[in-house]
C-alpha cells in the first residue's frame, strides 16, 4: 500500500459519518474514500473503489455489521475496525465481530459523541493506521495453522518421549514453583489470542493476558473465550492465583501486575494512569 490510507465509514448515524469523516480528514496520512449508511450501500460503493480499511458499526438497518463482516472476509479480506457503543450488549456483539475477523475496535459513548470523536482523534487515527498496516492474509494463515495444531493433554507425553536435552533439565524444573506465561496483545490481537488459547490443552501452564480493551469488554471477551477453550478463561480480580489450566485476562480500564506470594503467583489489579495511552497495560 502506498500513499494515503483510504477509509470507508459504514454507520447508520449521519452524525458519526460526518464527524468521523472530518476527524480522520485532519490526518494527512488518511483519506476518507467514502461513507455509507448501511452495508448494502457500502458494498455497492466498495465494488467501484475498494478501501484499505473499513470503519464499521455493528447495529444497522437492512444488514447487521457482523453479517457484512463475514461476507467481506469471504470475498476479500480487508482490515475492519468496529465502532460500537460502550454497553454490555454492545460488548458481546463487538466481540462476536472480532471473532468474525475484525482487527480492532473503537468505542462510541452513548452521549457526547461529537466531543468524544474530536478529543480522541489522535487515538482514532492511530488505530486506523495500525489496522491498515496489518497483513490480513498472513494473520489468517497463522490463525489457521494454530487452530490446526493437535491438542495434547499432559498425560499423553512421558519423560521417555522427550529429547535428551529436555530430560537433562527435567530434575531442575521439577523442583521449581509455578510457571507463568504472559501475553500482551493490541490491534488484531483478539484473533491471534483466540487462536493461541484454543490450541492450548486443558492442563497447561497458567497464563496471564493483557489485551487492550476498555471496561465492560474484557468480561464479555473472557466469557466468550471460556466457551471455546479447554482452559478456564476468566477476567482477573485482584488477588487471583495463577493456576495451571487457567487464563486470567486483565480487566479493561485497570492495570494488572504479577506478584510472587510464597510458592505461588497472584495478580494485582489496580487503577492508575494510562501507559502509552493504554489501560490495561
XYZ file of C-alpha atoms in Angstrom:
281
model
C 0.000 0.000 0.000
C 1.350 3.412 -0.987
C 0.135 6.957 -0.489
C -2.745 7.744 1.843
C -4.811 5.170 3.708
C -8.243 5.018 2.074
C -11.074 4.633 4.582
C -14.714 3.599 4.151
C -17.040 4.594 7.030
C -20.171 2.445 7.394
C -22.562 3.735 10.064
C -26.290 4.426 10.093
C -25.742 7.601 12.134
C -25.337 10.689 9.968
C -23.598 12.426 12.891
C -20.995 9.663 13.190
C -20.356 9.662 9.451
C -19.949 13.427 9.356
C -17.838 13.870 12.470
C -15.683 10.791 11.896
C -15.009 11.926 8.336
C -13.903 15.380 9.451
C -11.798 13.971 12.290
C -9.959 11.486 10.058
C -9.514 14.042 7.280
C -7.370 16.091 9.679
C -4.658 13.445 9.459
C -2.529 13.916 6.317
C -1.955 10.165 6.030
C -5.665 9.300 5.833
C -8.196 9.789 3.051
C -11.920 9.221 3.633
C -12.734 7.398 0.419
C -16.500 7.242 1.033
C -19.258 6.768 3.611
C -22.372 4.584 3.661
C -25.469 4.367 5.862
C -25.600 0.553 5.739
C -23.606 -2.423 4.448
C -25.602 -2.831 1.232
C -24.796 0.716 0.130
C -21.236 0.173 1.316
C -20.681 -2.923 -0.825
C -22.046 -1.142 -3.912
C -19.532 1.646 -3.390
C -16.671 -0.684 -2.477
C -17.096 -2.623 -5.704
C -16.075 0.579 -7.511
C -13.274 1.679 -5.173
C -12.010 -0.779 -2.569
C -10.779 0.817 0.686
C -7.697 -0.064 2.697
C -9.661 -0.029 5.973
C -13.376 -0.189 6.820
C -14.799 1.513 9.927
C -17.947 -0.479 10.675
C -20.876 -0.087 13.042
C -22.492 -3.309 14.239
C -26.176 -2.409 14.617
C -27.561 -1.140 11.316
C -30.696 -1.500 9.179
C -31.064 -3.988 6.313
C -27.887 -5.889 7.282
C -26.081 -6.037 10.606
C -22.357 -5.382 10.808
C -21.364 -8.944 11.691
C -23.156 -10.433 8.671
C -21.500 -7.846 6.445
C -18.109 -8.517 8.033
C -18.371 -12.241 7.311
C -19.357 -11.567 3.713
C -16.473 -9.130 3.371
C -13.923 -11.603 4.723
C -15.210 -14.298 2.367
C -14.993 -12.043 -0.696
C -11.859 -10.006 0.018
C -10.248 -9.957 3.482
C -9.856 -6.314 4.478
C -8.866 -4.692 7.790
C -12.075 -3.782 9.626
C -12.284 -1.561 12.697
C -15.535 -1.979 14.622
C -17.236 1.125 16.058
C -19.591 0.164 18.888
C -21.261 1.711 21.901
C -19.787 1.009 25.323
C -22.571 -1.189 26.688
C -22.789 -4.797 27.848
C -24.848 -5.759 24.814
C -22.537 -3.787 22.549
C -19.538 -5.573 24.070
C -20.922 -9.027 23.279
C -21.799 -8.017 19.730
C -18.448 -6.374 19.163
C -16.563 -9.437 20.407
C -18.552 -11.597 18.034
C -17.401 -9.252 15.275
C -13.798 -9.568 16.403
C -14.147 -13.340 16.196
C -15.542 -12.955 12.680
C -12.405 -11.145 11.531
C -12.335 -7.526 12.745
C -8.843 -6.401 13.747
C -9.660 -3.602 16.205
C -12.480 -1.583 17.669
C -13.344 1.929 18.744
C -15.908 2.559 21.462
C -18.623 5.156 20.979
C -20.154 6.713 24.103
C -23.928 6.867 24.362
C -23.765 10.653 24.810
C -21.299 13.398 23.939
C -20.340 11.558 20.749
C -19.130 14.572 18.781
C -16.915 15.791 21.606
C -15.540 12.293 22.151
C -14.598 11.823 18.496
C -12.959 15.232 18.290
C -10.979 14.835 21.517
C -9.809 11.307 20.667
C -8.891 11.951 17.053
C -5.211 11.032 17.588
C -6.173 7.646 19.048
C -8.711 7.030 16.282
C -6.099 7.800 13.630
C -3.578 5.543 15.370
C -5.990 2.590 15.387
C -6.776 3.115 11.700
C -3.083 3.240 10.779
C -2.311 0.083 12.766
C -5.225 -1.688 11.106
C -4.022 -0.627 7.656
C -0.540 -1.946 8.402
C -1.868 -5.406 9.238
C -1.400 -8.294 6.840
C -4.828 -9.927 6.691
C -3.687 -12.928 4.664
C -0.754 -13.592 6.987
C -2.963 -13.298 10.077
C -5.483 -15.693 8.564
C -2.710 -18.167 7.733
C -1.266 -18.012 11.259
C -4.712 -18.476 12.814
C -5.410 -21.457 10.563
C -2.060 -23.042 11.437
C -2.630 -22.600 15.165
C -6.167 -23.958 15.007
C -4.924 -26.968 13.038
C -2.381 -27.954 15.683
C -3.374 -31.119 17.567
C -4.290 -30.586 21.203
C -2.200 -32.706 23.514
C -3.077 -33.343 27.112
C -0.376 -33.540 29.768
C -0.921 -37.290 30.161
C -0.075 -38.093 26.525
C 3.650 -37.420 26.885
C 6.195 -39.195 29.048
C 9.789 -38.462 30.048
C 10.941 -41.113 27.623
C 9.334 -39.195 24.743
C 11.318 -36.053 25.492
C 14.617 -35.248 23.749
C 17.789 -35.968 25.733
C 18.437 -32.264 26.357
C 14.942 -31.844 27.817
C 15.410 -34.861 30.085
C 18.641 -33.389 31.425
C 16.887 -30.213 32.650
C 13.813 -32.040 33.946
C 15.160 -32.507 37.510
C 15.747 -28.760 37.820
C 12.280 -27.921 36.511
C 10.620 -30.461 38.780
C 11.662 -28.586 41.919
C 10.630 -25.106 40.775
C 7.375 -23.445 41.771
C 4.540 -22.383 39.468
C 5.438 -21.267 35.958
C 3.596 -18.497 34.151
C 3.127 -17.424 30.543
C 2.389 -13.709 29.996
C 0.804 -12.486 26.759
C 0.276 -8.885 25.649
C -1.776 -8.041 22.546
C -3.155 -4.951 20.849
C -4.632 -4.267 17.392
C -5.563 -7.562 15.741
C -4.654 -9.360 18.938
C -8.059 -10.802 19.741
C -7.965 -13.174 16.778
C -4.370 -14.236 17.418
C -5.077 -14.658 21.133
C -8.119 -16.827 20.460
C -6.121 -18.953 18.037
C -3.352 -19.484 20.608
C -5.639 -20.198 23.559
C -7.913 -22.597 21.696
C -4.830 -24.598 20.717
C -3.760 -24.954 24.361
C -4.558 -28.204 26.204
C -6.746 -28.242 29.290
C -3.765 -28.918 31.537
C -1.234 -26.219 30.751
C 0.879 -23.543 32.391
C -1.063 -20.678 33.994
C -1.473 -17.758 31.604
C -1.941 -14.026 32.254
C -3.098 -11.755 29.449
C -3.258 -8.044 28.790
C -5.476 -7.264 25.801
C -6.015 -3.572 25.177
C -9.758 -3.216 25.761
C -11.943 -0.761 27.656
C -14.216 -1.567 30.572
C -17.106 -3.990 30.030
C -15.434 -5.581 27.028
C -12.921 -7.767 28.842
C -15.515 -9.604 30.930
C -17.514 -10.488 27.811
C -14.303 -11.343 25.954
C -13.171 -13.711 28.707
C -16.613 -15.320 28.920
C -16.695 -15.972 25.179
C -13.160 -17.406 25.152
C -14.132 -19.658 28.049
C -16.761 -21.296 25.846
C -14.268 -22.217 23.102
C -11.098 -23.016 25.083
C -10.191 -26.144 27.026
C -8.522 -23.975 29.680
C -10.685 -21.901 32.026
C -10.644 -18.244 30.969
C -11.617 -15.511 33.438
C -11.462 -11.759 33.796
C -8.906 -11.253 36.578
C -9.765 -9.940 40.041
C -7.241 -8.547 42.479
C -5.514 -11.371 44.350
C -6.462 -14.162 41.934
C -3.948 -17.002 41.969
C -2.366 -18.017 38.674
C -3.193 -21.706 38.314
C -2.374 -24.349 35.682
C -5.141 -24.644 33.127
C -6.372 -21.110 33.858
C -6.136 -17.896 31.850
C -6.551 -14.535 33.599
C -7.328 -11.509 31.424
C -6.634 -8.028 32.791
C -9.861 -6.041 33.317
C -10.400 -3.154 30.938
C -9.659 0.223 32.460
C -7.307 -1.252 35.089
C -3.691 -2.410 35.164
C -2.570 -5.911 36.117
C 0.783 -6.982 37.535
C 2.144 -10.359 38.597
C 3.387 -10.847 42.160
C 5.099 -13.699 43.956
C 3.290 -14.931 47.070
C 5.457 -17.590 48.668
C 5.454 -20.535 46.279
C 2.582 -19.069 44.260
C 1.911 -16.283 41.810
C -1.033 -13.918 42.159
C -2.220 -10.980 40.091
C -2.563 -7.464 41.419
C -5.287 -5.438 39.714
C -5.075 -1.689 40.238
C -6.128 1.708 38.943
C -3.605 4.110 37.558
C -2.883 6.474 34.679
C -2.702 5.021 31.148
C 0.694 3.750 29.986
C 1.402 4.700 26.358
C -2.280 5.691 26.153
C -3.377 2.231 27.275
C -5.122 0.899 30.314
C -4.735 -2.019 30.929
C -1.043 -2.102 30.141
